[in-house]
XYZ file of C-alpha atoms in Angstrom:
665
model
C 67.546 77.765 70.291
C 66.718 75.674 73.227
C 64.378 78.434 74.507
C 62.486 78.460 71.050
C 62.298 74.446 70.628
C 61.280 73.764 74.219
C 58.819 77.072 74.467
C 55.981 74.915 75.858
C 58.207 74.474 78.701
C 59.860 77.674 79.147
C 59.690 78.039 82.735
C 61.469 74.760 83.270
C 64.314 75.519 80.503
C 64.569 79.078 82.226
C 64.874 77.474 85.631
C 68.021 75.352 84.805
C 69.570 78.378 82.985
C 69.197 80.440 86.297
C 70.149 77.593 88.418
C 73.251 76.498 86.487
C 74.434 80.259 86.575
C 73.882 80.305 90.355
C 75.509 77.207 90.750
C 78.505 78.003 88.574
C 78.837 81.235 90.967
C 79.077 78.819 93.969
C 81.615 76.631 92.474
C 83.920 79.423 91.386
C 83.461 80.971 94.870
C 84.366 77.761 96.347
C 87.448 77.214 93.907
C 88.947 80.669 95.045
C 89.767 79.081 98.157
C 91.943 76.479 97.003
C 93.011 77.552 93.783
C 95.374 80.302 92.639
C 93.326 82.771 90.804
C 95.605 82.715 87.424
C 94.395 78.856 87.367
C 90.552 79.582 87.733
C 89.792 79.424 83.758
C 91.291 75.919 83.354
C 89.450 74.663 86.251
C 85.887 76.078 84.781
C 86.513 74.834 81.149
C 85.558 70.981 82.048
C 81.935 72.343 82.659
C 81.776 73.512 79.241
C 82.937 70.273 77.838
C 80.339 68.403 79.693
C 77.562 70.565 78.340
C 79.132 69.941 74.767
C 78.909 66.078 75.229
C 75.344 66.307 76.333
C 74.442 68.353 73.172
C 71.684 66.756 70.935
C 72.535 67.218 67.453
C 70.962 65.824 64.049
C 74.102 66.647 62.212
C 76.867 65.015 64.192
C 76.573 61.493 66.225
C 76.993 61.704 69.950
C 80.473 59.824 69.923
C 82.095 62.346 67.322
C 80.445 65.320 69.261
C 82.195 63.858 72.366
C 85.605 63.633 70.952
C 85.446 66.856 69.235
C 84.328 68.183 72.564
C 87.015 66.704 74.644
C 89.549 67.862 71.971
C 88.571 71.402 72.251
C 88.913 71.077 76.043
C 92.485 69.922 75.814
C 93.246 72.558 73.545
C 91.484 75.231 75.661
C 93.614 74.326 78.764
C 96.558 74.085 76.995
C 96.229 77.625 75.676
C 95.030 79.005 79.048
C 98.038 77.212 81.048
C 100.746 77.906 78.376
C 99.691 80.891 76.349
C 97.929 82.860 78.870
C 100.586 83.437 81.298
C 99.559 85.963 83.977
C 101.786 88.482 85.029
C 101.657 91.399 87.736
C 101.029 94.691 86.200
C 103.588 97.323 86.391
C 101.560 99.724 88.201
C 100.767 97.464 91.058
C 102.461 98.056 94.294
C 104.054 94.770 94.740
C 105.703 95.079 91.204
C 108.895 97.147 92.152
C 109.583 95.247 95.569
C 108.900 91.888 93.642
C 111.647 92.877 91.220
C 114.321 94.200 93.457
C 117.371 91.977 94.046
C 116.750 88.637 96.507
C 112.987 89.363 96.524
C 111.051 86.368 97.888
C 107.422 85.289 98.305
C 107.690 83.577 101.617
C 103.994 82.843 102.065
C 100.757 82.903 99.991
C 97.204 82.630 100.965
C 94.203 82.111 98.550
C 90.773 83.300 99.371
C 87.940 84.846 97.631
C 88.914 88.342 98.995
C 92.324 88.092 97.124
C 95.679 86.358 96.846
C 97.762 87.077 99.665
C 101.509 87.091 99.206
C 104.310 87.786 102.160
C 107.332 89.453 100.416
C 110.630 89.784 101.787
C 113.212 92.264 100.302
C 115.673 94.788 101.720
C 112.935 97.611 100.598
C 110.463 96.494 102.967
C 110.281 98.561 106.163
C 107.444 99.999 108.337
C 105.666 102.816 106.240
C 104.657 105.536 108.594
C 104.892 109.473 108.312
C 108.033 110.442 110.033
C 109.544 113.927 110.995
C 112.750 114.517 108.629
C 114.253 116.368 111.946
C 117.009 113.974 112.948
C 117.166 115.361 116.382
C 113.555 114.319 117.271
C 114.282 110.587 115.931
C 117.233 110.552 118.785
C 119.331 107.812 116.802
C 115.926 105.547 116.386
C 115.637 103.807 113.124
C 112.623 102.656 111.032
C 112.191 98.621 111.641
C 112.595 96.384 109.102
C 109.586 94.302 108.013
C 107.838 91.841 105.828
C 105.130 93.212 103.275
C 101.827 91.669 102.937
C 100.139 92.233 99.738
C 96.470 91.495 98.476
C 96.183 91.029 94.547
C 99.374 93.220 94.360
C 98.310 96.042 96.330
C 100.112 96.690 99.939
C 97.984 95.656 102.891
C 100.368 96.051 105.845
C 104.202 95.793 106.963
C 104.409 92.626 109.394
C 107.125 92.597 111.982
C 110.190 90.364 111.782
C 110.273 89.670 115.448
C 107.960 89.620 118.249
C 110.256 92.562 120.147
C 109.995 95.928 118.329
C 112.153 99.154 119.111
C 109.261 101.729 118.727
C 111.659 104.877 119.747
C 110.885 106.020 116.275
C 107.195 106.586 117.207
C 107.889 109.876 119.102
C 108.758 111.432 115.499
C 105.803 110.042 113.993
C 102.518 112.199 112.837
C 100.363 109.498 114.457
C 101.879 110.030 117.937
C 100.263 113.369 118.993
C 96.858 111.759 120.493
C 98.892 109.545 122.767
C 100.753 112.530 124.035
C 97.832 114.631 124.716
C 96.339 112.309 127.016
C 97.187 109.144 128.653
C 96.004 106.393 126.479
C 95.069 103.974 129.363
C 92.271 102.540 127.096
C 92.740 102.445 123.309
C 90.438 101.239 120.409
C 92.630 100.699 117.251
C 90.793 100.135 113.923
C 93.400 98.302 112.087
C 96.794 97.111 114.075
C 98.998 98.283 111.066
C 100.298 94.670 110.957
C 100.995 94.687 114.647
C 103.048 97.929 114.670
C 100.488 99.997 115.913
C 99.530 97.840 119.003
C 103.431 97.919 119.911
C 103.209 101.506 119.608
C 100.156 102.108 121.700
C 101.418 99.848 124.648
C 104.809 101.942 124.712
C 102.856 104.988 124.902
C 101.103 103.777 128.270
C 98.357 102.171 127.093
C 96.973 99.510 129.752
C 94.353 97.957 127.419
C 94.326 97.815 123.867
C 91.203 96.565 121.610
C 92.056 96.111 118.213
C 89.353 95.469 115.279
C 90.963 93.608 112.518
C 87.940 92.219 110.381
C 90.194 91.025 107.301
C 90.777 87.345 107.956
C 94.013 87.196 106.517
C 95.229 90.108 108.621
C 93.644 88.943 111.812
C 95.207 85.336 111.083
C 98.742 86.878 110.736
C 98.375 88.382 114.081
C 96.975 85.504 115.927
C 98.797 82.383 114.264
C 101.579 84.277 112.040
C 102.072 83.860 108.479
C 105.232 82.040 106.875
C 108.055 83.514 109.295
C 106.169 86.498 110.355
C 105.330 85.743 113.958
C 102.001 85.919 115.675
C 101.721 89.053 117.948
C 102.957 87.666 121.353
C 100.445 86.858 123.934
C 99.442 89.647 126.233
C 96.770 90.025 128.442
C 96.542 93.590 127.835
C 95.677 93.209 124.177
C 92.367 91.882 122.536
C 92.322 91.310 118.970
C 88.652 91.281 117.551
C 87.022 90.297 114.172
C 84.542 92.673 115.088
C 83.007 95.093 111.902
C 83.971 98.728 112.668
C 80.117 99.295 111.700
C 79.012 97.029 114.635
C 79.335 100.104 116.842
C 76.981 98.740 119.577
C 79.170 95.574 119.869
C 82.505 97.657 119.889
C 80.927 100.130 122.523
C 81.102 97.148 125.152
C 84.940 97.439 125.599
C 84.608 101.248 126.180
C 84.751 103.924 127.282
C 88.142 104.998 125.429
C 90.804 107.505 126.155
C 91.971 107.059 122.432
C 90.289 105.787 119.273
C 93.121 105.602 116.577
C 92.141 104.704 112.982
C 95.142 103.623 111.048
C 95.933 104.395 107.542
C 96.394 101.038 106.459
C 92.966 100.106 107.830
C 91.419 102.658 105.410
C 93.316 101.551 102.377
C 92.691 97.815 102.940
C 88.801 97.876 101.556
C 85.961 99.740 100.788
C 83.987 98.310 103.516
C 86.799 99.449 105.928
C 86.261 103.108 104.605
C 82.609 102.803 105.545
C 83.790 103.666 109.244
C 84.293 107.372 108.023
C 80.319 107.493 107.452
C 78.686 110.374 109.631
C 76.753 107.788 111.886
C 79.651 105.605 112.645
C 81.757 108.821 113.710
C 78.893 109.918 115.865
C 78.702 106.597 117.514
C 82.414 106.422 118.051
C 82.517 109.989 119.571
C 79.930 108.494 122.158
C 82.421 105.972 123.061
C 85.296 108.277 124.382
C 85.915 109.483 128.063
C 85.582 112.968 128.802
C 88.739 114.636 127.215
C 89.050 111.195 124.841
C 90.381 111.693 121.470
C 89.250 110.298 117.945
C 92.116 110.154 115.417
C 91.182 110.113 111.665
C 94.051 109.957 108.948
C 93.351 111.381 105.309
C 96.189 110.862 102.631
C 97.258 114.079 100.579
C 99.674 112.234 98.617
C 97.669 112.507 95.322
C 94.726 114.424 95.893
C 93.986 117.103 98.522
C 90.254 117.022 98.231
C 89.498 113.840 100.236
C 91.009 115.841 103.157
C 88.669 118.479 102.593
C 85.668 116.014 102.254
C 86.737 114.631 105.675
C 86.831 117.871 107.387
C 83.309 118.347 106.491
C 82.334 114.801 107.633
C 84.101 115.218 111.010
C 81.870 118.482 111.620
C 78.957 116.335 110.698
C 79.869 113.611 113.087
C 80.444 115.767 115.851
C 77.075 117.411 115.524
C 75.634 113.534 115.214
C 77.001 113.038 118.720
C 75.397 116.201 119.982
C 78.209 118.468 119.602
C 76.661 122.345 119.355
C 80.112 123.745 118.511
C 82.174 121.494 116.467
C 85.264 124.274 115.860
C 86.087 123.874 119.694
C 86.219 119.867 119.177
C 88.564 119.552 116.161
C 92.267 120.078 115.677
C 94.005 119.174 112.483
C 97.773 118.936 111.403
C 99.534 117.502 108.730
C 102.749 116.699 107.136
C 103.485 116.768 103.259
C 101.638 113.577 102.598
C 98.980 113.022 105.237
C 96.559 114.763 107.071
C 95.580 113.887 110.976
C 91.977 114.924 112.154
C 91.676 114.933 116.134
C 88.157 114.839 117.648
C 87.674 115.561 121.173
C 84.754 114.539 123.405
C 85.199 117.810 125.153
C 86.360 121.368 123.978
C 90.311 121.404 123.186
C 92.186 123.472 126.060
C 94.496 126.295 125.231
C 96.855 123.760 126.819
C 96.331 121.247 124.303
C 96.575 123.337 121.516
C 99.907 124.916 122.803
C 100.984 121.209 122.748
C 99.866 120.793 119.602
C 101.679 123.445 118.138
C 104.913 122.526 120.040
C 104.515 118.967 118.614
C 104.365 120.298 115.099
C 106.949 122.782 115.448
C 109.545 120.388 116.848
C 108.688 117.912 113.944
C 108.194 120.195 111.065
C 104.586 119.500 110.593
C 102.148 121.903 110.093
C 98.875 123.156 111.969
C 95.988 123.308 109.982
C 93.100 124.060 112.464
C 92.389 126.082 114.787
C 93.625 129.168 113.147
C 96.777 130.852 114.605
C 95.972 133.233 117.449
C 95.717 136.717 116.620
C 99.301 138.061 116.378
C 101.132 134.788 115.925
C 102.374 134.008 112.757
C 102.792 130.435 111.856
C 105.645 128.591 109.680
C 104.503 126.536 106.917
C 107.038 123.704 106.929
C 105.427 121.875 103.961
C 103.895 123.894 100.698
C 100.997 122.444 99.516
C 99.856 124.016 96.314
C 96.302 123.405 95.384
C 94.947 123.261 91.741
C 91.164 122.835 90.881
C 89.899 121.113 88.200
C 88.277 123.970 86.405
C 90.490 127.100 87.580
C 94.082 127.244 89.431
C 93.424 129.380 92.446
C 95.718 132.413 92.915
C 97.843 131.431 96.269
C 99.554 134.017 98.449
C 103.111 133.261 99.118
C 103.396 131.422 102.427
C 99.685 130.644 102.895
C 98.213 127.272 103.626
C 94.999 126.637 101.446
C 94.295 123.641 103.486
C 93.969 125.703 106.719
C 91.686 128.011 104.827
C 90.058 124.946 103.543
C 89.598 123.701 107.237
C 88.074 126.932 108.401
C 85.479 127.048 105.728
C 84.363 123.321 106.315
C 84.230 123.521 110.359
C 82.222 126.649 109.631
C 80.054 125.026 107.207
C 81.006 127.501 104.490
C 81.517 126.841 100.873
C 84.922 125.258 99.690
C 87.274 128.583 98.458
C 89.405 125.698 96.393
C 87.476 122.538 95.816
C 83.981 123.872 95.121
C 83.995 121.913 91.812
C 83.877 118.715 93.601
C 81.134 116.642 95.472
C 81.708 117.314 98.984
C 78.842 115.894 100.858
C 79.682 113.397 103.839
C 79.442 109.912 103.527
C 76.643 108.016 105.052
C 75.794 104.353 105.843
C 73.277 104.470 102.775
C 75.793 106.208 100.898
C 79.211 104.898 102.071
C 81.433 106.093 99.233
C 83.986 108.101 100.430
C 86.242 108.233 97.051
C 83.337 109.539 95.263
C 83.773 113.253 94.620
C 83.766 113.989 90.761
C 80.622 115.681 89.507
C 80.086 113.300 86.701
C 77.702 116.138 84.895
C 81.284 117.795 84.452
C 82.685 114.818 82.320
C 84.387 117.303 79.823
C 86.183 119.062 82.331
C 86.954 115.879 84.058
C 88.215 114.129 80.631
C 90.522 117.544 80.156
C 92.186 116.878 83.534
C 92.331 113.019 83.687
C 95.780 112.788 84.488
C 94.986 114.361 88.072
C 92.114 111.654 88.501
C 92.869 109.051 91.385
C 92.655 105.379 90.851
C 89.705 105.114 93.120
C 87.635 107.828 91.057
C 88.157 105.848 87.588
C 85.643 103.335 88.406
C 82.877 105.921 88.414
C 84.140 107.166 85.023
C 84.210 103.313 83.576
C 80.655 102.862 84.849
C 79.367 106.164 82.780
C 81.042 105.011 79.811
C 79.545 101.529 80.011
C 76.060 102.891 80.654
C 76.352 105.030 77.333
C 77.437 102.028 75.470
C 74.910 99.957 77.035
C 72.261 102.236 75.997
C 72.842 102.406 72.505
C 73.035 98.549 72.021
C 69.870 98.175 74.146
C 68.134 100.717 72.118
C 69.304 98.909 68.836
C 68.008 95.676 70.361
C 64.786 97.076 71.468
C 63.707 98.201 67.928
C 64.677 95.276 65.913
C 60.961 94.072 65.560
C 60.572 97.020 63.715
C 62.786 95.861 60.947
C 60.639 92.855 60.440
C 58.386 92.206 57.315
C 54.811 93.610 58.014
C 53.043 90.278 58.142
C 55.537 88.843 60.695
C 55.619 92.024 63.136
C 53.918 92.620 66.306
C 51.043 94.615 66.473
C 52.257 98.209 67.643
C 50.322 97.863 71.048
C 51.837 94.498 71.796
C 55.446 95.362 70.856
C 55.074 98.525 73.400
C 53.898 96.410 76.189
C 56.390 93.623 75.498
C 59.163 96.308 75.272
C 58.489 97.838 78.598
C 57.711 94.573 80.198
C 60.985 92.874 79.634
C 62.947 96.156 79.827
C 61.601 96.620 83.139
C 62.395 93.059 84.284
C 66.107 93.501 83.398
C 66.366 96.896 85.055
C 64.797 95.811 88.188
C 66.396 92.349 88.677
C 69.762 93.617 88.621
C 68.752 96.712 90.519
C 67.815 94.741 93.421
C 70.809 92.324 93.346
C 73.184 95.111 93.366
C 71.539 96.547 96.353
C 71.641 93.036 98.208
C 75.467 92.679 96.957
C 76.372 95.996 98.643
C 74.520 95.145 101.994
C 76.017 91.725 102.139
C 79.289 93.305 101.154
C 79.030 95.581 104.550
C 77.701 92.580 106.537
C 80.108 90.099 105.769
C 83.174 92.698 105.284
C 84.165 90.995 102.293
C 82.993 92.342 98.671
C 83.861 89.367 96.773
C 82.489 86.435 98.658
C 79.302 88.730 99.407
C 79.093 89.250 95.581
C 79.365 85.341 94.835
C 77.093 84.435 97.953
C 74.349 86.698 96.756
C 74.564 85.901 92.997
C 74.329 82.037 93.609
C 71.793 82.168 95.873
C 69.433 84.760 94.014
C 69.863 83.087 90.687
C 69.241 79.487 92.386
C 66.148 80.648 94.233
C 64.784 82.629 90.999
C 65.176 79.291 89.181
C 62.842 77.726 91.868
C 60.477 80.656 90.823
C 60.654 79.764 87.270
C 59.770 76.477 87.987
C 56.802 77.589 90.049
C 55.891 79.732 86.912
C 55.966 76.788 84.779
C 53.165 74.937 86.834
C 50.870 77.794 87.108
C 51.181 79.029 83.488
C 47.559 78.693 82.904
C 46.770 81.715 85.057
C 49.672 84.074 84.347
C 47.974 87.284 85.262
C 47.034 86.251 88.774
C 50.298 84.527 89.778
C 52.271 87.516 87.846
C 50.255 90.020 90.154
C 51.456 87.620 93.440
C 54.870 87.698 92.394
C 55.109 91.693 91.674
C 53.195 92.199 94.896
C 55.713 89.742 96.918
C 58.720 92.122 95.526
C 56.734 95.301 96.464
C 56.382 94.129 99.883
C 59.958 92.953 100.316
C 61.160 96.394 99.119
C 59.338 98.069 101.618
C 59.932 95.808 104.436
C 63.912 96.050 103.593
C 63.680 99.906 103.090
C 62.423 100.015 106.712
C 63.986 96.961 108.666
C 67.090 95.468 106.712
C 69.414 97.912 108.032
C 68.428 97.497 111.740
C 68.467 93.509 111.271
C 71.895 93.486 109.701
C 73.387 95.683 112.656
C 71.929 93.922 115.153
C 73.184 90.715 113.968
C 76.718 92.200 112.783
C 78.558 89.924 115.710
C 76.844 86.760 114.613
C 79.289 83.696 113.704
C 79.922 83.933 109.902
C 77.725 80.894 109.114
C 74.930 82.302 111.039
C 75.316 85.444 108.906
C 74.968 83.626 105.668
C 71.857 81.891 106.843
C 70.438 85.381 107.674
C 71.411 86.373 103.992
C 69.784 83.706 102.587
C 66.500 84.010 104.491
C 66.416 87.770 103.621
C 67.080 86.977 100.064
C 64.976 83.963 99.314
C 61.284 85.174 99.142
C 62.173 88.141 96.906
C 64.463 85.707 94.614
C 61.814 83.158 94.315
C 59.173 85.815 93.313
C 61.699 87.544 90.910
C 61.914 84.391 88.610
C 58.457 84.175 87.923
C 57.697 87.273 85.887
C 60.103 86.341 82.881
C 59.189 82.981 82.577
C 55.417 83.980 82.717
C 56.443 86.522 80.032
C 57.705 84.325 77.642
C 55.468 81.758 77.749
C 53.199 84.030 76.101
C 54.871 83.977 72.785
C 53.644 80.858 71.011
C 52.168 79.963 67.578
C 53.075 82.720 65.041
C 54.636 85.007 67.656
C 57.307 82.278 68.927
C 60.083 84.081 66.614
C 59.675 87.304 68.796
C 60.718 85.045 71.927
C 64.656 85.605 71.498
C 63.986 89.387 70.845
C 62.201 89.272 74.538
C 65.054 87.393 75.840
C 67.528 90.117 74.092
C 65.537 93.019 75.399
C 65.699 91.665 78.987
C 69.575 90.706 78.727
C 70.407 94.138 77.358
C 68.643 96.069 80.057
C 70.435 94.153 82.527
C 73.718 95.427 81.342
C 72.362 98.847 81.722
C 71.228 98.250 85.265
C 74.539 97.389 86.480
C 76.304 100.818 85.736
C 73.167 102.717 86.541
C 72.545 101.065 89.725
C 76.066 101.568 90.880
C 76.015 105.488 89.994
C 72.607 105.786 91.443
C 73.794 104.308 94.860
C 76.925 106.714 94.780
C 74.863 109.902 93.703
C 71.715 109.260 95.833
C 72.187 106.167 98.218
C 71.269 102.568 98.487
C 67.894 102.967 99.500
C 67.384 104.528 96.271
C 67.953 101.157 94.524
C 65.067 99.668 96.099
C 62.581 102.527 95.182
C 63.923 102.144 91.654
C 63.454 98.410 91.590
C 59.965 98.608 93.200
C 58.979 101.007 90.581
C 60.321 98.942 87.675
C 58.362 96.031 88.716
C 55.327 97.730 89.506
């Protein structure tokens, strides 16, 4: 109604609409630092009440309108507080330990990244993969711990004391790299709550550099959290906030004897999992001393296909590092639940292979690669049946399908058991490790939906939302055809208007999602990056709409300038944005925010102009079509969100730049 009533000042109205949405995103982001997420909705309701109080109505006197608005506010807040009691979902990892006897939440930290809770109960212990052979443990026990959870998902176990008895580590799956060579200089991607630092020091490390980009985890290590103590001061240990993707900066502490990626690190965020990209693995191989080892974990607890994908990724990472014969630089071994892939800077020696076999035999672990020497038969301690989505593969008794998969992957051959899945290695442009479902085979996937891991469901949801949005957008698009002939737009004007406003809706969100993904990697915080990019793009687009209001007398000229600005920005971002973000990855957080604002500002101002200039053309007897144009833009914006997500996963983030540029052109 406001857009139609004030159509003569459409740029100004649209500017306040955009800026208000952007400032709302900024307000919500700020509130998330200090307000428990369960209470965010009541905090936002007063803004809606304020808008209602400012409404100018011919039917209601202002005083009555304000009384109704305030009464509605009071009822809404009461309903949100008393009727909308949030609870922890039973499928969250924190649910079971939270409901054990005498479970207590000892500390809580709120931030945009999540609600962090430190939990104490009798079930909380260090969670690491240990041999089930009691002789290897030699009487050692797993230490009790506190559990740190973020939004109900377990991040890490935190030590209860500064002194840790790490004798259990000799029986751990993760201990082998520290036995194959003296780990004098060790790089840890994730500290496993501090336990891995203690383990590395006990194994003989004289220098341990730890990357812990998560603020809450790093704060727990440096300052403690609740009763969990800080890691004791030790000149041998350095704890960095450096992103694992900033490999040029990480290399300054090298070269390393052991680079160890912890399981907890990969499970903490999708930005951490980007460290498994081919380019990053290649850079880490370049940081190793001769004979040094890069250790990579993969869980096979639910889905073996991720291990198969990682085999191929490791091969490509070695090739990226200039290794001509990857098969001589890879060893792989496993338990019933996890796989460890060890990459060596130099070819593995027969002595090292013999030590691998001895280590696994003593602990009932299985060697996956290299294959057994001719005439030697290996015992399979942990049976691992593999079932494909479309065909149940025949498996010989005593065979190890994962060993067959590793041999095929290292040799660049087709997967014998997992050919159904997408196994292309992740890259920095397509850093999605958990994206293996071929969405063209939706019917088969839905038939076996019980096998789909939680990480993969997001892509199926995007596909479902895209299908619904396409139907809704088509109905909205065709609405003018239902009007009476005398009120209809001419066919040519209708077609041009439909393409114009649909293109704007698709293009704006496509470029916005591209910037959100890049900012997430850069800031290492998806939620904060989402709020920041959303706020600054909407506010700056509002400024562009205000500018469009001033130049509406020459719409074609300024539309051309705006679109040309978008095209030039897309070309510059395609070539230079990644190098810029990598070069400034270790700058202070405030500086990185300034850099992101500087990057997004010119394109955001330009993106705000075409919509206002287009809407301003609906005047006189065509004014009734202004809401339709607005609706087409909104409906296509909904399409662009799942479409851009699926394109980024399937093709890469730079494809979003090309699509956005094409839509605006």
